[in-house]
């Protein structure tokens, strides 16, 4: 699974810790994200990557049949009625 | 139905908002407010999430790795500061139950349409042993009264703000099953356009205008 965050994320950590933590967070981020409406599982589809980072993609909630876009590396998990 | 948050001003004026942190007031207030929040944050389990991360100044200063905000434009600043950004609202958090070690609301509760809904979501997302951390200027303090006046005079950032007394904040927390466990405070000086540095203090100092509260599940 590709990462959703920036590699310089843990800029306060020592380098080797940073790698360990970043790997851990990569796992954790998809682990902790859910649909904002039903809190159900999201399925990640990657459309564009840059290095390790997802630039564009999609998070799909099967229960709500709703797509949450990842644009410019930021997942948009606003409830559908608040999205432009 | 989630009410549209009062975010337009932050979408449109992200650069102005971010400039506050480097301005004559912000460059004094920001570090002492961050120090105050740090006093009740340190030792909390990871991950740390700032709800209402804005331009990410507090998150970056405090080592908070995740940020959520309804406004996309300010988060471009937060991302540059190394914060992992997610667009979303406090009232409908896109985080699993029990997944967040520290959920920070730093000068954010005052901008929420419905703080009770947001705090119920915060409590839901909180991991065992986790903390909800609120940093706010209190309504009945010298700075709270001054900000309210500025808002009434049409100040773009204070006009949409609604400040709470510490007691009201504790009541909001209690309503969602949270209980305050730690306090820190600063800003005992009177309101001034050019504030002076002062220390962050554990507990609630007499006359403090900025208070940080850490709350846990009751």
PDB file of C-alpha atoms in Angstrom:
ATOM      1  CA  UNK A   1       0.000   0.000   0.000  1.00  0.00           C
ATOM      2  CA  UNK A   2       1.394   3.377  -0.939  1.00  0.00           C
ATOM      3  CA  UNK A   3       1.779   6.160   1.572  1.00  0.00           C
ATOM      4  CA  UNK A   4      -0.520   9.142   1.930  1.00  0.00           C
ATOM      5  CA  UNK A   5       1.871  11.404   3.768  1.00  0.00           C
ATOM      6  CA  UNK A   6       5.059  13.252   3.159  1.00  0.00           C
ATOM      7  CA  UNK A   7       8.404  11.617   3.767  1.00  0.00           C
ATOM      8  CA  UNK A   8       9.713  14.558   5.838  1.00  0.00           C
ATOM      9  CA  UNK A   9       6.831  13.983   8.170  1.00  0.00           C
ATOM     10  CA  UNK A  10       8.741  13.126  11.309  1.00  0.00           C
ATOM     11  CA  UNK A  11      11.300  15.850  10.933  1.00  0.00           C
ATOM     12  CA  UNK A  12      11.923  15.959  14.676  1.00  0.00           C
ATOM     13  CA  UNK A  13      12.920  12.333  14.944  1.00  0.00           C
ATOM     14  CA  UNK A  14      16.361  10.907  14.418  1.00  0.00           C
ATOM     15  CA  UNK A  15      16.824   9.522  10.930  1.00  0.00           C
ATOM     16  CA  UNK A  16      16.635   5.837  11.726  1.00  0.00           C
ATOM     17  CA  UNK A  17      13.680   6.383  14.024  1.00  0.00           C
ATOM     18  CA  UNK A  18      12.055   8.409  11.270  1.00  0.00           C
ATOM     19  CA  UNK A  19      12.147   5.487   8.886  1.00  0.00           C
ATOM     20  CA  UNK A  20      10.704   3.134  11.473  1.00  0.00           C
ATOM     21  CA  UNK A  21       7.980   5.568  12.484  1.00  0.00           C
ATOM     22  CA  UNK A  22       7.131   6.489   8.906  1.00  0.00           C
ATOM     23  CA  UNK A  23       6.667   2.837   7.987  1.00  0.00           C
ATOM     24  CA  UNK A  24       4.536   2.381  11.029  1.00  0.00           C
ATOM     25  CA  UNK A  25       2.416   5.423  10.193  1.00  0.00           C
ATOM     26  CA  UNK A  26       2.023   4.301   6.608  1.00  0.00           C
ATOM     27  CA  UNK A  27       0.339   1.207   7.884  1.00  0.00           C
ATOM     28  CA  UNK A  28      -1.529   3.157  10.553  1.00  0.00           C
ATOM     29  CA  UNK A  29      -3.012   5.813   8.285  1.00  0.00           C
ATOM     30  CA  UNK A  30      -5.072   3.388   6.203  1.00  0.00           C
ATOM     31  CA  UNK A  31      -5.714   1.513   9.437  1.00  0.00           C
ATOM     32  CA  UNK A  32      -7.300   4.540  11.088  1.00  0.00           C
ATOM     33  CA  UNK A  33      -9.147   6.216   8.182  1.00  0.00           C
ATOM     34  CA  UNK A  34     -12.821   5.322   7.804  1.00  0.00           C
ATOM     35  CA  UNK A  35     -15.852   6.749   6.034  1.00  0.00           C
ATOM     36  CA  UNK A  36     -16.859   9.974   7.839  1.00  0.00           C
ATOM     37  CA  UNK A  37     -20.542   9.099   7.492  1.00  0.00           C
ATOM     38  CA  UNK A  38     -20.903   5.392   8.364  1.00  0.00           C
ATOM     39  CA  UNK A  39     -17.406   4.824   9.849  1.00  0.00           C
ATOM     40  CA  UNK A  40     -17.075   1.828   7.532  1.00  0.00           C
ATOM     41  CA  UNK A  41     -13.978   0.525   5.763  1.00  0.00           C
ATOM     42  CA  UNK A  42     -12.451   2.448   2.855  1.00  0.00           C
ATOM     43  CA  UNK A  43     -10.805   0.861  -0.170  1.00  0.00           C
ATOM     44  CA  UNK A  44      -7.812   2.719  -1.592  1.00  0.00           C
ATOM     45  CA  UNK A  45      -7.258   3.070  -5.341  1.00  0.00           C
ATOM     46  CA  UNK A  46      -4.089   4.840  -6.447  1.00  0.00           C
ATOM     47  CA  UNK A  47      -4.248   6.925  -9.623  1.00  0.00           C
ATOM     48  CA  UNK A  48      -0.961   8.828  -9.420  1.00  0.00           C
ATOM     49  CA  UNK A  49       2.073   8.407  -7.237  1.00  0.00           C
ATOM     50  CA  UNK A  50       5.201  10.450  -6.735  1.00  0.00           C
ATOM     51  CA  UNK A  51       7.876   8.412  -5.045  1.00  0.00           C
ATOM     52  CA  UNK A  52       6.125   6.875  -2.082  1.00  0.00           C
ATOM     53  CA  UNK A  53       3.374   9.430  -1.983  1.00  0.00           C
ATOM     54  CA  UNK A  54      -0.136   9.144  -3.388  1.00  0.00           C
ATOM     55  CA  UNK A  55      -0.754  12.313  -5.380  1.00  0.00           C
ATOM     56  CA  UNK A  56      -4.164  11.309  -6.691  1.00  0.00           C
ATOM     57  CA  UNK A  57      -6.451   8.448  -5.897  1.00  0.00           C
ATOM     58  CA  UNK A  58      -9.706   7.400  -4.417  1.00  0.00           C
ATOM     59  CA  UNK A  59     -11.087   6.068  -1.170  1.00  0.00           C
ATOM     60  CA  UNK A  60     -14.285   4.125  -1.700  1.00  0.00           C
ATOM     61  CA  UNK A  61     -16.893   3.329   0.933  1.00  0.00           C
ATOM     62  CA  UNK A  62     -18.789   0.277  -0.254  1.00  0.00           C
ATOM     63  CA  UNK A  63     -21.510   0.665   2.359  1.00  0.00           C
ATOM     64  CA  UNK A  64     -22.396   4.249   1.358  1.00  0.00           C
ATOM     65  CA  UNK A  65     -21.358   3.686  -2.274  1.00  0.00           C
ATOM     66  CA  UNK A  66     -19.417   6.920  -1.963  1.00  0.00           C
ATOM     67  CA  UNK A  67     -16.056   7.948  -3.413  1.00  0.00           C
ATOM     68  CA  UNK A  68     -13.701  10.230  -1.501  1.00  0.00           C
ATOM     69  CA  UNK A  69     -11.012  11.677  -3.766  1.00  0.00           C
ATOM     70  CA  UNK A  70      -7.337  12.094  -2.938  1.00  0.00           C
ATOM     71  CA  UNK A  71      -6.224  15.255  -4.731  1.00  0.00           C
ATOM     72  CA  UNK A  72      -2.821  16.874  -4.579  1.00  0.00           C
ATOM     73  CA  UNK A  73      -1.868  14.316  -1.866  1.00  0.00           C
ATOM     74  CA  UNK A  74      -4.724  15.338   0.479  1.00  0.00           C
ATOM     75  CA  UNK A  75      -7.620  12.898   0.948  1.00  0.00           C
ATOM     76  CA  UNK A  76     -10.938  14.738   0.907  1.00  0.00           C
ATOM     77  CA  UNK A  77     -13.032  13.053   3.564  1.00  0.00           C
ATOM     78  CA  UNK A  78     -15.581  15.824   3.920  1.00  0.00           C
ATOM     79  CA  UNK A  79     -19.102  14.366   4.160  1.00  0.00           C
ATOM     80  CA  UNK A  80     -20.592  14.356   0.617  1.00  0.00           C
ATOM     81  CA  UNK A  81     -23.013  17.234   1.325  1.00  0.00           C
ATOM     82  CA  UNK A  82     -20.097  19.499   2.278  1.00  0.00           C
ATOM     83  CA  UNK A  83     -17.959  18.763  -0.751  1.00  0.00           C
ATOM     84  CA  UNK A  84     -17.915  21.307  -3.536  1.00  0.00           C
TER      85      UNK A  84
ATOM     86  CA  UNK B   1     -26.800  16.451   8.110  1.00  0.00           C
ATOM     87  CA  UNK B   2     -23.661  18.247   9.107  1.00  0.00           C
ATOM     88  CA  UNK B   3     -23.778  22.028   9.079  1.00  0.00           C
ATOM     89  CA  UNK B   4     -21.324  23.711   6.746  1.00  0.00           C
ATOM     90  CA  UNK B   5     -18.535  24.968   8.966  1.00  0.00           C
ATOM     91  CA  UNK B   6     -17.644  28.621   9.085  1.00  0.00           C
ATOM     92  CA  UNK B   7     -14.609  28.103   6.939  1.00  0.00           C
ATOM     93  CA  UNK B   8     -14.958  30.512   4.056  1.00  0.00           C
ATOM     94  CA  UNK B   9     -12.808  33.137   5.754  1.00  0.00           C
ATOM     95  CA  UNK B  10     -10.048  30.561   6.272  1.00  0.00           C
ATOM     96  CA  UNK B  11     -10.257  29.318   2.663  1.00  0.00           C
ATOM     97  CA  UNK B  12      -9.980  32.831   1.316  1.00  0.00           C
ATOM     98  CA  UNK B  13      -7.484  34.331   3.729  1.00  0.00           C
ATOM     99  CA  UNK B  14      -5.054  31.523   4.534  1.00  0.00           C
ATOM    100  CA  UNK B  15      -2.032  33.762   3.881  1.00  0.00           C
ATOM    101  CA  UNK B  16      -3.361  36.503   6.199  1.00  0.00           C
ATOM    102  CA  UNK B  17      -4.167  33.929   8.852  1.00  0.00           C
ATOM    103  CA  UNK B  18      -0.726  32.370   8.630  1.00  0.00           C
ATOM    104  CA  UNK B  19       0.919  35.815   8.749  1.00  0.00           C
ATOM    105  CA  UNK B  20      -0.558  36.324  12.239  1.00  0.00           C
ATOM    106  CA  UNK B  21       1.934  33.790  13.628  1.00  0.00           C
ATOM    107  CA  UNK B  22       4.812  36.022  12.512  1.00  0.00           C
ATOM    108  CA  UNK B  23       3.164  39.343  13.355  1.00  0.00           C
ATOM    109  CA  UNK B  24       3.764  41.503  16.453  1.00  0.00           C
ATOM    110  CA  UNK B  25       1.105  39.702  18.530  1.00  0.00           C
ATOM    111  CA  UNK B  26       1.406  36.205  17.068  1.00  0.00           C
ATOM    112  CA  UNK B  27       5.136  35.884  17.437  1.00  0.00           C
ATOM    113  CA  UNK B  28       4.719  36.396  21.201  1.00  0.00           C
ATOM    114  CA  UNK B  29       1.387  34.615  21.724  1.00  0.00           C
ATOM    115  CA  UNK B  30       2.022  31.581  19.504  1.00  0.00           C
ATOM    116  CA  UNK B  31       5.048  30.199  21.392  1.00  0.00           C
ATOM    117  CA  UNK B  32       3.533  30.725  24.860  1.00  0.00           C
ATOM    118  CA  UNK B  33       0.219  29.188  23.791  1.00  0.00           C
ATOM    119  CA  UNK B  34       2.078  26.244  22.218  1.00  0.00           C
ATOM    120  CA  UNK B  35       4.095  25.812  25.438  1.00  0.00           C
ATOM    121  CA  UNK B  36       0.850  25.796  27.415  1.00  0.00           C
ATOM    122  CA  UNK B  37      -0.714  23.104  25.220  1.00  0.00           C
ATOM    123  CA  UNK B  38       2.532  21.109  25.407  1.00  0.00           C
ATOM    124  CA  UNK B  39       2.240  20.933  29.207  1.00  0.00           C
ATOM    125  CA  UNK B  40      -0.985  18.895  28.958  1.00  0.00           C
ATOM    126  CA  UNK B  41      -0.009  17.016  25.766  1.00  0.00           C
ATOM    127  CA  UNK B  42       3.337  15.513  26.660  1.00  0.00           C
ATOM    128  CA  UNK B  43       3.214  11.813  27.463  1.00  0.00           C
ATOM    129  CA  UNK B  44      -0.031  11.186  25.562  1.00  0.00           C
ATOM    130  CA  UNK B  45      -0.095   8.045  23.378  1.00  0.00           C
ATOM    131  CA  UNK B  46       0.365   8.382  19.598  1.00  0.00           C
ATOM    132  CA  UNK B  47      -0.894   9.143  17.057  1.00  0.00           C
ATOM    133  CA  UNK B  48      -1.602  12.822  17.636  1.00  0.00           C
ATOM    134  CA  UNK B  49      -4.239  14.580  15.530  1.00  0.00           C
ATOM    135  CA  UNK B  50      -5.010  18.278  15.410  1.00  0.00           C
ATOM    136  CA  UNK B  51      -8.610  18.952  14.414  1.00  0.00           C
ATOM    137  CA  UNK B  52      -8.832  22.391  12.819  1.00  0.00           C
ATOM    138  CA  UNK B  53      -5.145  22.205  11.915  1.00  0.00           C
ATOM    139  CA  UNK B  54      -5.359  25.286   9.691  1.00  0.00           C
ATOM    140  CA  UNK B  55      -1.932  26.264   8.449  1.00  0.00           C
ATOM    141  CA  UNK B  56      -0.282  23.748  10.786  1.00  0.00           C
ATOM    142  CA  UNK B  57       1.780  26.113  12.915  1.00  0.00           C
ATOM    143  CA  UNK B  58       0.704  24.576  16.239  1.00  0.00           C
ATOM    144  CA  UNK B  59       0.857  21.014  14.893  1.00  0.00           C
ATOM    145  CA  UNK B  60       4.393  21.462  13.573  1.00  0.00           C
ATOM    146  CA  UNK B  61       5.561  23.178  16.754  1.00  0.00           C
ATOM    147  CA  UNK B  62       4.064  20.464  18.982  1.00  0.00           C
ATOM    148  CA  UNK B  63       5.156  17.465  16.886  1.00  0.00           C
ATOM    149  CA  UNK B  64       1.585  16.547  15.919  1.00  0.00           C
ATOM    150  CA  UNK B  65       1.725  14.231  12.915  1.00  0.00           C
ATOM    151  CA  UNK B  66      -1.869  14.362  11.633  1.00  0.00           C
ATOM    152  CA  UNK B  67      -4.064  17.329  10.777  1.00  0.00           C
ATOM    153  CA  UNK B  68      -7.713  17.637   9.788  1.00  0.00           C
ATOM    154  CA  UNK B  69      -9.418  20.746   8.476  1.00  0.00           C
ATOM    155  CA  UNK B  70     -12.468  21.494   6.330  1.00  0.00           C
ATOM    156  CA  UNK B  71     -10.555  24.235   4.499  1.00  0.00           C
ATOM    157  CA  UNK B  72      -8.161  22.999   1.838  1.00  0.00           C
ATOM    158  CA  UNK B  73      -6.165  26.167   1.222  1.00  0.00           C
ATOM    159  CA  UNK B  74      -4.617  26.528   4.719  1.00  0.00           C
ATOM    160  CA  UNK B  75      -3.624  22.854   4.710  1.00  0.00           C
ATOM    161  CA  UNK B  76      -1.244  23.516   1.827  1.00  0.00           C
ATOM    162  CA  UNK B  77       0.779  25.431   4.453  1.00  0.00           C
ATOM    163  CA  UNK B  78       0.360  22.635   6.998  1.00  0.00           C
ATOM    164  CA  UNK B  79       1.579  20.075   4.488  1.00  0.00           C
ATOM    165  CA  UNK B  80       4.697  22.136   3.842  1.00  0.00           C
ATOM    166  CA  UNK B  81       5.288  22.083   7.602  1.00  0.00           C
ATOM    167  CA  UNK B  82       5.383  18.290   7.505  1.00  0.00           C
ATOM    168  CA  UNK B  83       1.871  17.581   8.794  1.00  0.00           C
ATOM    169  CA  UNK B  84      -0.078  14.750   7.144  1.00  0.00           C
ATOM    170  CA  UNK B  85      -3.294  16.472   6.112  1.00  0.00           C
ATOM    171  CA  UNK B  86      -6.812  15.142   5.731  1.00  0.00           C
ATOM    172  CA  UNK B  87      -9.721  17.298   4.609  1.00  0.00           C
ATOM    173  CA  UNK B  88     -12.744  16.744   6.827  1.00  0.00           C
ATOM    174  CA  UNK B  89     -14.911  18.132   9.596  1.00  0.00           C
ATOM    175  CA  UNK B  90     -14.773  17.752  13.365  1.00  0.00           C
ATOM    176  CA  UNK B  91     -18.479  16.818  13.415  1.00  0.00           C
ATOM    177  CA  UNK B  92     -17.958  13.753  11.176  1.00  0.00           C
ATOM    178  CA  UNK B  93     -14.423  12.524  11.840  1.00  0.00           C
ATOM    179  CA  UNK B  94     -13.037  10.044   9.281  1.00  0.00           C
ATOM    180  CA  UNK B  95     -11.184   8.112  11.990  1.00  0.00           C
ATOM    181  CA  UNK B  96     -11.915   4.713  13.402  1.00  0.00           C
ATOM    182  CA  UNK B  97     -13.229   4.291  16.960  1.00  0.00           C
ATOM    183  CA  UNK B  98     -10.389   4.266  19.486  1.00  0.00           C
ATOM    184  CA  UNK B  99      -7.675   5.156  16.957  1.00  0.00           C
ATOM    185  CA  UNK B 100      -6.324   8.538  18.166  1.00  0.00           C
ATOM    186  CA  UNK B 101      -3.991   8.939  21.140  1.00  0.00           C
ATOM    187  CA  UNK B 102      -4.288  12.720  21.448  1.00  0.00           C
ATOM    188  CA  UNK B 103      -6.917  14.784  19.670  1.00  0.00           C
ATOM    189  CA  UNK B 104      -6.123  18.481  19.842  1.00  0.00           C
ATOM    190  CA  UNK B 105      -8.515  21.363  19.343  1.00  0.00           C
ATOM    191  CA  UNK B 106      -6.317  24.450  19.580  1.00  0.00           C
ATOM    192  CA  UNK B 107      -8.330  27.647  19.162  1.00  0.00           C
ATOM    193  CA  UNK B 108     -10.875  25.573  17.237  1.00  0.00           C
ATOM    194  CA  UNK B 109     -13.816  24.947  19.589  1.00  0.00           C
ATOM    195  CA  UNK B 110     -14.658  28.657  19.259  1.00  0.00           C
ATOM    196  CA  UNK B 111     -15.174  28.199  15.498  1.00  0.00           C
ATOM    197  CA  UNK B 112     -17.303  25.038  15.633  1.00  0.00           C
ATOM    198  CA  UNK B 113     -20.936  25.155  14.606  1.00  0.00           C
ATOM    199  CA  UNK B 114     -21.863  22.473  17.138  1.00  0.00           C
ATOM    200  CA  UNK B 115     -19.130  21.753  19.701  1.00  0.00           C
ATOM    201  CA  UNK B 116     -21.128  18.959  21.366  1.00  0.00           C
ATOM    202  CA  UNK B 117     -21.321  16.914  18.153  1.00  0.00           C
ATOM    203  CA  UNK B 118     -17.620  17.515  17.527  1.00  0.00           C
ATOM    204  CA  UNK B 119     -16.619  16.496  21.056  1.00  0.00           C
ATOM    205  CA  UNK B 120     -18.779  13.365  20.869  1.00  0.00           C
ATOM    206  CA  UNK B 121     -16.851  12.442  17.721  1.00  0.00           C
ATOM    207  CA  UNK B 122     -13.566  13.218  19.483  1.00  0.00           C
ATOM    208  CA  UNK B 123     -14.519  10.942  22.384  1.00  0.00           C
ATOM    209  CA  UNK B 124     -15.447   8.177  19.946  1.00  0.00           C
ATOM    210  CA  UNK B 125     -12.124   8.364  18.110  1.00  0.00           C
ATOM    211  CA  UNK B 126     -10.071   8.437  21.323  1.00  0.00           C
ATOM    212  CA  UNK B 127      -7.806   5.461  22.027  1.00  0.00           C
ATOM    213  CA  UNK B 128      -7.699   3.872  25.488  1.00  0.00           C
ATOM    214  CA  UNK B 129      -5.623   6.191  27.671  1.00  0.00           C
ATOM    215  CA  UNK B 130      -5.985   8.937  25.069  1.00  0.00           C
ATOM    216  CA  UNK B 131      -6.616  12.616  25.651  1.00  0.00           C
ATOM    217  CA  UNK B 132      -8.806  15.256  24.085  1.00  0.00           C
ATOM    218  CA  UNK B 133      -6.913  18.517  24.408  1.00  0.00           C
ATOM    219  CA  UNK B 134      -8.622  21.867  24.147  1.00  0.00           C
ATOM    220  CA  UNK B 135      -6.679  25.118  24.003  1.00  0.00           C
ATOM    221  CA  UNK B 136      -8.840  28.233  24.077  1.00  0.00           C
ATOM    222  CA  UNK B 137      -9.066  31.839  25.110  1.00  0.00           C
ATOM    223  CA  UNK B 138     -11.803  31.846  27.749  1.00  0.00           C
ATOM    224  CA  UNK B 139     -14.897  34.021  27.254  1.00  0.00           C
ATOM    225  CA  UNK B 140     -14.758  35.723  30.636  1.00  0.00           C
ATOM    226  CA  UNK B 141     -11.052  36.616  30.500  1.00  0.00           C
ATOM    227  CA  UNK B 142      -9.441  39.923  29.560  1.00  0.00           C
ATOM    228  CA  UNK B 143      -8.351  38.577  26.149  1.00  0.00           C
ATOM    229  CA  UNK B 144     -11.671  36.802  25.567  1.00  0.00           C
ATOM    230  CA  UNK B 145     -13.564  40.053  26.106  1.00  0.00           C
ATOM    231  CA  UNK B 146     -11.141  41.936  23.849  1.00  0.00           C
ATOM    232  CA  UNK B 147     -11.462  39.339  21.046  1.00  0.00           C
ATOM    233  CA  UNK B 148     -15.235  39.452  21.330  1.00  0.00           C
ATOM    234  CA  UNK B 149     -15.153  43.223  20.905  1.00  0.00           C
ATOM    235  CA  UNK B 150     -12.892  42.863  17.876  1.00  0.00           C
ATOM    236  CA  UNK B 151     -15.333  40.314  16.449  1.00  0.00           C
ATOM    237  CA  UNK B 152     -18.287  42.618  17.006  1.00  0.00           C
ATOM    238  CA  UNK B 153     -16.335  45.332  15.205  1.00  0.00           C
ATOM    239  CA  UNK B 154     -16.086  43.016  12.196  1.00  0.00           C
ATOM    240  CA  UNK B 155     -12.613  41.498  12.567  1.00  0.00           C
ATOM    241  CA  UNK B 156     -12.549  38.733   9.912  1.00  0.00           C
ATOM    242  CA  UNK B 157     -11.212  35.967  12.184  1.00  0.00           C
ATOM    243  CA  UNK B 158     -12.850  36.886  15.494  1.00  0.00           C
ATOM    244  CA  UNK B 159     -16.307  37.696  14.097  1.00  0.00           C
ATOM    245  CA  UNK B 160     -17.230  34.001  13.565  1.00  0.00           C
ATOM    246  CA  UNK B 161     -15.700  32.938  16.916  1.00  0.00           C
ATOM    247  CA  UNK B 162     -17.826  32.092  19.948  1.00  0.00           C
ATOM    248  CA  UNK B 163     -15.767  31.811  23.110  1.00  0.00           C
ATOM    249  CA  UNK B 164     -16.646  29.690  26.144  1.00  0.00           C
ATOM    250  CA  UNK B 165     -15.874  30.036  29.827  1.00  0.00           C
ATOM    251  CA  UNK B 166     -13.815  27.241  31.343  1.00  0.00           C
ATOM    252  CA  UNK B 167     -16.900  26.012  33.158  1.00  0.00           C
ATOM    253  CA  UNK B 168     -18.857  25.883  29.890  1.00  0.00           C
ATOM    254  CA  UNK B 169     -16.020  23.917  28.281  1.00  0.00           C
ATOM    255  CA  UNK B 170     -16.032  21.460  31.187  1.00  0.00           C
ATOM    256  CA  UNK B 171     -19.793  21.077  30.767  1.00  0.00           C
ATOM    257  CA  UNK B 172     -19.362  20.384  27.049  1.00  0.00           C
ATOM    258  CA  UNK B 173     -16.790  17.714  27.912  1.00  0.00           C
ATOM    259  CA  UNK B 174     -18.988  16.158  30.611  1.00  0.00           C
ATOM    260  CA  UNK B 175     -21.923  15.977  28.179  1.00  0.00           C
ATOM    261  CA  UNK B 176     -19.946  13.548  25.988  1.00  0.00           C
ATOM    262  CA  UNK B 177     -18.461  11.493  28.830  1.00  0.00           C
ATOM    263  CA  UNK B 178     -15.105  13.268  29.074  1.00  0.00           C
ATOM    264  CA  UNK B 179     -13.529  14.624  32.233  1.00  0.00           C
ATOM    265  CA  UNK B 180     -10.749  17.192  32.537  1.00  0.00           C
ATOM    266  CA  UNK B 181      -7.607  15.660  34.027  1.00  0.00           C
ATOM    267  CA  UNK B 182      -4.897  18.279  33.433  1.00  0.00           C
ATOM    268  CA  UNK B 183      -4.832  22.042  33.086  1.00  0.00           C
ATOM    269  CA  UNK B 184      -2.252  24.581  32.010  1.00  0.00           C
ATOM    270  CA  UNK B 185      -2.578  28.297  31.376  1.00  0.00           C
ATOM    271  CA  UNK B 186      -0.904  31.498  30.304  1.00  0.00           C
ATOM    272  CA  UNK B 187      -1.673  35.084  29.373  1.00  0.00           C
ATOM    273  CA  UNK B 188      -2.335  36.617  32.771  1.00  0.00           C
ATOM    274  CA  UNK B 189      -1.281  39.990  31.346  1.00  0.00           C
ATOM    275  CA  UNK B 190      -4.005  42.423  30.278  1.00  0.00           C
ATOM    276  CA  UNK B 191      -4.977  42.571  26.617  1.00  0.00           C
ATOM    277  CA  UNK B 192      -2.501  44.537  24.539  1.00  0.00           C
ATOM    278  CA  UNK B 193      -1.835  44.869  20.830  1.00  0.00           C
ATOM    279  CA  UNK B 194       1.815  44.192  21.616  1.00  0.00           C
ATOM    280  CA  UNK B 195       1.828  41.446  24.262  1.00  0.00           C
ATOM    281  CA  UNK B 196       4.848  40.499  26.358  1.00  0.00           C
ATOM    282  CA  UNK B 197       6.301  36.994  26.623  1.00  0.00           C
ATOM    283  CA  UNK B 198       5.283  35.100  29.726  1.00  0.00           C
ATOM    284  CA  UNK B 199       5.625  31.514  30.924  1.00  0.00           C
ATOM    285  CA  UNK B 200       3.187  28.648  30.487  1.00  0.00           C
ATOM    286  CA  UNK B 201       1.989  27.506  33.902  1.00  0.00           C
ATOM    287  CA  UNK B 202       0.670  24.152  35.083  1.00  0.00           C
ATOM    288  CA  UNK B 203      -2.860  24.537  36.465  1.00  0.00           C
ATOM    289  CA  UNK B 204      -5.126  27.526  35.947  1.00  0.00           C
ATOM    290  CA  UNK B 205      -3.410  30.727  37.029  1.00  0.00           C
ATOM    291  CA  UNK B 206      -5.507  33.564  38.433  1.00  0.00           C
ATOM    292  CA  UNK B 207      -6.590  35.805  35.552  1.00  0.00           C
ATOM    293  CA  UNK B 208      -5.192  33.548  32.799  1.00  0.00           C
ATOM    294  CA  UNK B 209      -6.849  34.201  29.428  1.00  0.00           C
ATOM    295  CA  UNK B 210      -5.508  31.138  27.579  1.00  0.00           C
ATOM    296  CA  UNK B 211      -6.221  27.718  29.087  1.00  0.00           C
ATOM    297  CA  UNK B 212      -5.265  24.234  27.880  1.00  0.00           C
ATOM    298  CA  UNK B 213      -7.369  21.349  29.182  1.00  0.00           C
ATOM    299  CA  UNK B 214      -6.615  17.652  28.719  1.00  0.00           C
ATOM    300  CA  UNK B 215      -9.643  15.407  29.132  1.00  0.00           C
ATOM    301  CA  UNK B 216      -9.988  11.641  29.294  1.00  0.00           C
ATOM    302  CA  UNK B 217     -12.949   9.319  29.237  1.00  0.00           C
ATOM    303  CA  UNK B 218     -14.739   9.707  32.566  1.00  0.00           C
TER     304      UNK B 218
END
